[in-house]
Each structure stands twice: as C-alpha cells, then as structure tokens.
Amino acid sequence: MTDYKATLNLPQTGFPMKAGLSQREPARLKEWQQKQLYQKIRETFAGRPKFILHDGPPYANGDIHIGHAVNKILKDMIVKSRTLAGFDAPYVPGWDCHGLPIELMVEKKVGKAGHKVDAGTFRKKCREYASKQVAGQKSDFMRLGVFGDWDNPYLTMDFVFEANIIRSLGKIVDNGHLQQGFKPVHWCLDCASALAEAEVEYEDKTSPAIDVAFPVVDVADFVARSGIEASAPALVIWTTTPWTLPANRAVAVHPELDYVLLSGEQDGVARELLVAEALADDLVARWGLDNVSRSATVTGSKLEMMALQHPFLEAQVPVIFGEHVTTDAGTGLVHTAPGHGADDFVVGKQYDLDPISPVLDNGLFRDDLPVVGGLHVSKANESVIEALKDSGNLVKLAKIEHSYPHCWRHKTPLIFRATAQWFVSMDQAGLLPRARQEVDKVQWLPEWGKARIEGMLTDRPDWCISRQRTWGVPIALFVNRETGELHPQTPALIEQVAERVEKAGIDAWFDLEPAELLGEDADQYSKVTDTLDVWFDSGVTHYCVLDQREQLRAPADLYLEG
C-alpha cells in the first residue's frame, strides 16, 4: 500500500498538536509583563500623534463580571487598533473607591461609624477594603490580556486625587454653580442620605390610594365665589402617599379647569364634593354615590385662597393655583405638601408656603406631631387612614399597584423629603445652555445617545451632590452660621484644605479644627460635614487624571461606557 503521507508537501512548524490554551495563555501574559511590553510600546511610540481613550472607573467592590469584561475588552481592542494605526495610545485604568456600597460592606464587619467604631477608624477600614478590591479586580483585568499602565492606575482614594476632587469643587464654587438649598430630594431611609436622580430606580409598588375631603371653612364665601348653593361642600384630593398629609399646606386647582359639585349619598351619608368636571362620571362610579345631582360648573380661577379645613388636623389650608394639575387621574385637585414633592415645592414657593418636612433622617415623624408622632413612615399610612375615617373625610380607600422610586442599592422605596442639601445648579450661572453647547460638539455613537443626554439635561433638576455619609470626599466649605453664606476667602481656604488632604487624605478635613484656618472667625462659621456624591468623584476625572498626567491630555478622543 502506498504511503501518501510521505508524498505531501506539508510545512514544518514548532506548533504543538494540542493548543493547551489554559496553560499557554497565562504563560504568555506573564511573559508580556516580564518584558514590560506595554512600557516598551510607550517608549517606541513616544512623539507620535496621540489617541486618548479615558477610562471611566469601575467601582472597587466585588469580583468582575461580564459587564466589566465587555467594557475593558472593547477598550483594549480600540487602544491596540489605534496603536497599530500608528498612534501613541496610552491607557491609564482607574477605580472609583468611595461611596455607600463600600461603607455597607465595612459596616457588616466592624459596625456603623459612630456606633461600634469611630469615624476615623471606619474610614481606615473602608480604605483597606477598597484596596483589596482594587488588587483583585486588577489581577482579573490583567488576566483578560488588557494592555495598560497597571503599575500606575488612578484611584479616587489616593490622597492627591482626593485633594484634586476638592479643588474641582472649588472651581464649581468659583464659577457660581454651587447652591445650597432646602428642597425636596429623593431620600433613602436605609442609606439615611439624599440620592441623586441617577441613583433612583423605578419598580412596582402596592400603595393605599385614598380620596380625601377638605371641607370648606366659609360656606358663604364658597357660594359667593362659585354661584353654587351648598350646605357643607368639600374639595376632594387623591393621593397614594397618605403619610404626607400631616405636611399638607394647600390644595391646588388648575385656574382654567371647570369644577362641579357632586351632591349625593355614600353609604347613607350625605356628601357635597367638588371635583373636576372631566372626571365626574368616573368618580361617581368609583365612590358609589347614589341619588347624585350636579351643580353648574365653576372655574378654578374663582377659588384661589379660599380656606379649607385640614381633614384631620386643626389647621386651615388655602386653595392655590398649580399648572401641574391635570385630569389624567385623581380628582383634578392636588394635595400639596411642599416638603414632600417637587411640583409642590415649586408652587409652594410662589405662595410662600412652609416646606415643612416633619420626617427625621431615620424615617420617624417628630414626636410632637398629632396622629403620626413617633411613627416610622412605613407605619404611618394606617394611622392617617384611621384619622380620616374618624373625621368622616375619607371618601374612598383602595389599593393600587404603580411605579414608584426605589434606591438602586437597597431596592427599597424612597421618600421625597425636603432637607438642606448642596446642589450644582443648572440655571444659577448659565450652566444648562453651556452644557447643551458642549453636547453639540461631541460625536455620539450611536446618534440616539445625543437625544438621550439632551433629554436628561431638559428633564432632570439640579444635581444634588451632598451625601450624609462617612466614606467620601468632604464638601470642604465653611458656612456662616447666621447668613448661610460661604466664607469670603473660600477659594484660598479650599486650596489650603486640598494641600492638607494631599498629605493625610480626607481625614485631614474631618479632623480639622476650624480655628486652624479661620482663626478668630471660627465661631462665626460651621464646617460642612456632608460628603460629595460618589458620582462627583468619577465626574471630575477629566481634571484629576487627564489634566494631571503628562502622557495624557484633555479632552479625550473617546469615552466608551455604559
């Protein structure tokens, strides 16, 4: 038999028959590291045109997952392809190291700061934990074969980086974009802190939906305003947050809507209820009103500042105008608690209503409040509903499943709560139009990314950057105790604080006695103890990384995230 193998003209190679990838790949990566291949590429390509891909930092918590891998591998493909195209394409990886998730992990081990352990020790433990997480993730990223300056990554918890975050805050202050305000923000009861819009998720929640009657105080005044004869009229609101009723300060109507008084019986009880005419049919059916008669209509414009009795408190509240009032749902009248709602807060300012928020940081109502005093928000609905039943002002109680804001970390329902917070204002010094101009200068891939960012700029309110946390970069400001104004030497003070933080980290601020910087003025000023939203840390890496590293430059050619 002919041996055809000997007749074949096959190449002779040193390749083994078996690929052995699981053994060969780690050896190849180790060889690259030993030869310092990334550093040699940098030396070889020095002086060529640069291509900068800036690394948006992953969070230093937990093992890497498929999202990390996709992100890093895509970046590596781009950096290597640009290198092959002849560009000097350095890649400096980084990590986001402050924030609540790390705090929560450390709390499980050592307890809460200020309880089982002092704040300084707690921050030290957070730094140690984040360091271990960075080391683990770095090893895994290198195992993926990603080229980068792994010996010199940027960490937002490095002392110099923390100092530059504070300097970035100083620039925002200098440019007039920082604003301290008392306004409603999303508040997580588990975090015991304010949240930014980006930290809010929406999930379905079952809530008690109630229709509540606000009796008219002066019936003769109502008759004169509306031309409608009545003996005991009441205006009806609808809400899915009964616990906010203790903070009610008004009932809002739309000045151009038509309202009608429904007179009838409900379970044998006589009712005279004013609602939007467009919703009258639905409400008669929902409330089960019998023997119903309807009045002529009255426009909301005739009801402004008419006095109403609070449904279970002794207070009286006015009728006000609100452009946010619609007939999409509810009754066409809106319960207004300026301390617990964004629209409520805005319209409340127009009428000089007190934006009271009787809920404390821990979710408990103040002890001195009737009906809900000392109760937790999650337990207050039942007490409010019972008080409404006792007063006869509960028109309807039902359960509703609806989309509701939740904390992205704890997955628990949030509340809207007016507190004193620090904001980056979009309007105070013209930041919004400038941001829109910059959006137009960017090439967006895919193109719908531009529409998305424009929508965020249009729809989202000012950025709440303050957090009531321990492991974070401080809002290093001094505020006058009487006027609330920043110290007149704030720019110089921020630089002095930054220089201290460069040497000792963020503890330099928390351990600082104001007199060390302010001298005799110290008694007139309060040291802000809030920390910056962790998104601020990663949001200023263009300054803290691109502007600070000689081999990089700003702006970057490409950001690839999400």
PDB file of N, CA and C in Angstrom, residues 26 38 108 187 199 356 366 380 396 448 469 504:
ATOM      1  N   PRO A  26      -1.858  31.975  30.254  1.00  0.00           N
ATOM      2  CA  PRO A  26      -1.253  32.637  31.433  1.00  0.00           C
ATOM      3  C   PRO A  26       0.250  32.821  31.275  1.00  0.00           C
ATOM      4  N   TYR A  38       3.952  46.729  27.514  1.00  0.00           N
ATOM      5  CA  TYR A  38       3.196  47.994  27.429  1.00  0.00           C
ATOM      6  C   TYR A  38       4.147  49.192  27.521  1.00  0.00           C
ATOM      7  N   LYS A 108     -20.790  45.665  57.856  1.00  0.00           N
ATOM      8  CA  LYS A 108     -21.049  44.269  58.205  1.00  0.00           C
ATOM      9  C   LYS A 108     -19.916  43.673  59.045  1.00  0.00           C
ATOM     10  N   TRP A 187     -34.911  60.545  49.196  1.00  0.00           N
ATOM     11  CA  TRP A 187     -34.227  60.200  50.441  1.00  0.00           C
ATOM     12  C   TRP A 187     -34.392  58.714  50.695  1.00  0.00           C
ATOM     13  N   GLU A 199     -29.358  57.687  40.890  1.00  0.00           N
ATOM     14  CA  GLU A 199     -29.360  56.593  41.849  1.00  0.00           C
ATOM     15  C   GLU A 199     -30.764  56.077  42.152  1.00  0.00           C
ATOM     16  N   ILE A 356     -42.444  72.367  55.155  1.00  0.00           N
ATOM     17  CA  ILE A 356     -42.157  71.567  56.328  1.00  0.00           C
ATOM     18  C   ILE A 356     -42.016  70.093  55.948  1.00  0.00           C
ATOM     19  N   ARG A 366     -41.571  63.443  63.841  1.00  0.00           N
ATOM     20  CA  ARG A 366     -41.303  64.132  65.102  1.00  0.00           C
ATOM     21  C   ARG A 366     -42.316  63.711  66.163  1.00  0.00           C
ATOM     22  N   ALA A 380     -47.012  54.782  59.071  1.00  0.00           N
ATOM     23  CA  ALA A 380     -47.880  55.932  59.317  1.00  0.00           C
ATOM     24  C   ALA A 380     -49.162  55.913  58.492  1.00  0.00           C
ATOM     25  N   LYS A 396     -62.788  57.486  49.907  1.00  0.00           N
ATOM     26  CA  LYS A 396     -62.570  56.184  49.304  1.00  0.00           C
ATOM     27  C   LYS A 396     -61.182  55.681  49.652  1.00  0.00           C
ATOM     28  N   TRP A 448     -28.429  58.215  18.687  1.00  0.00           N
ATOM     29  CA  TRP A 448     -29.505  58.457  19.663  1.00  0.00           C
ATOM     30  C   TRP A 448     -28.956  58.777  21.052  1.00  0.00           C
ATOM     31  N   ARG A 469     -22.771  60.846  54.579  1.00  0.00           N
ATOM     32  CA  ARG A 469     -22.043  59.600  54.717  1.00  0.00           C
ATOM     33  C   ARG A 469     -20.699  59.830  55.391  1.00  0.00           C
ATOM     34  N   ALA A 504      -2.551  63.871  54.091  1.00  0.00           N
ATOM     35  CA  ALA A 504      -3.182  62.980  55.069  1.00  0.00           C
ATOM     36  C   ALA A 504      -4.500  62.398  54.612  1.00  0.00           C
TER      37      ALA A 504
END
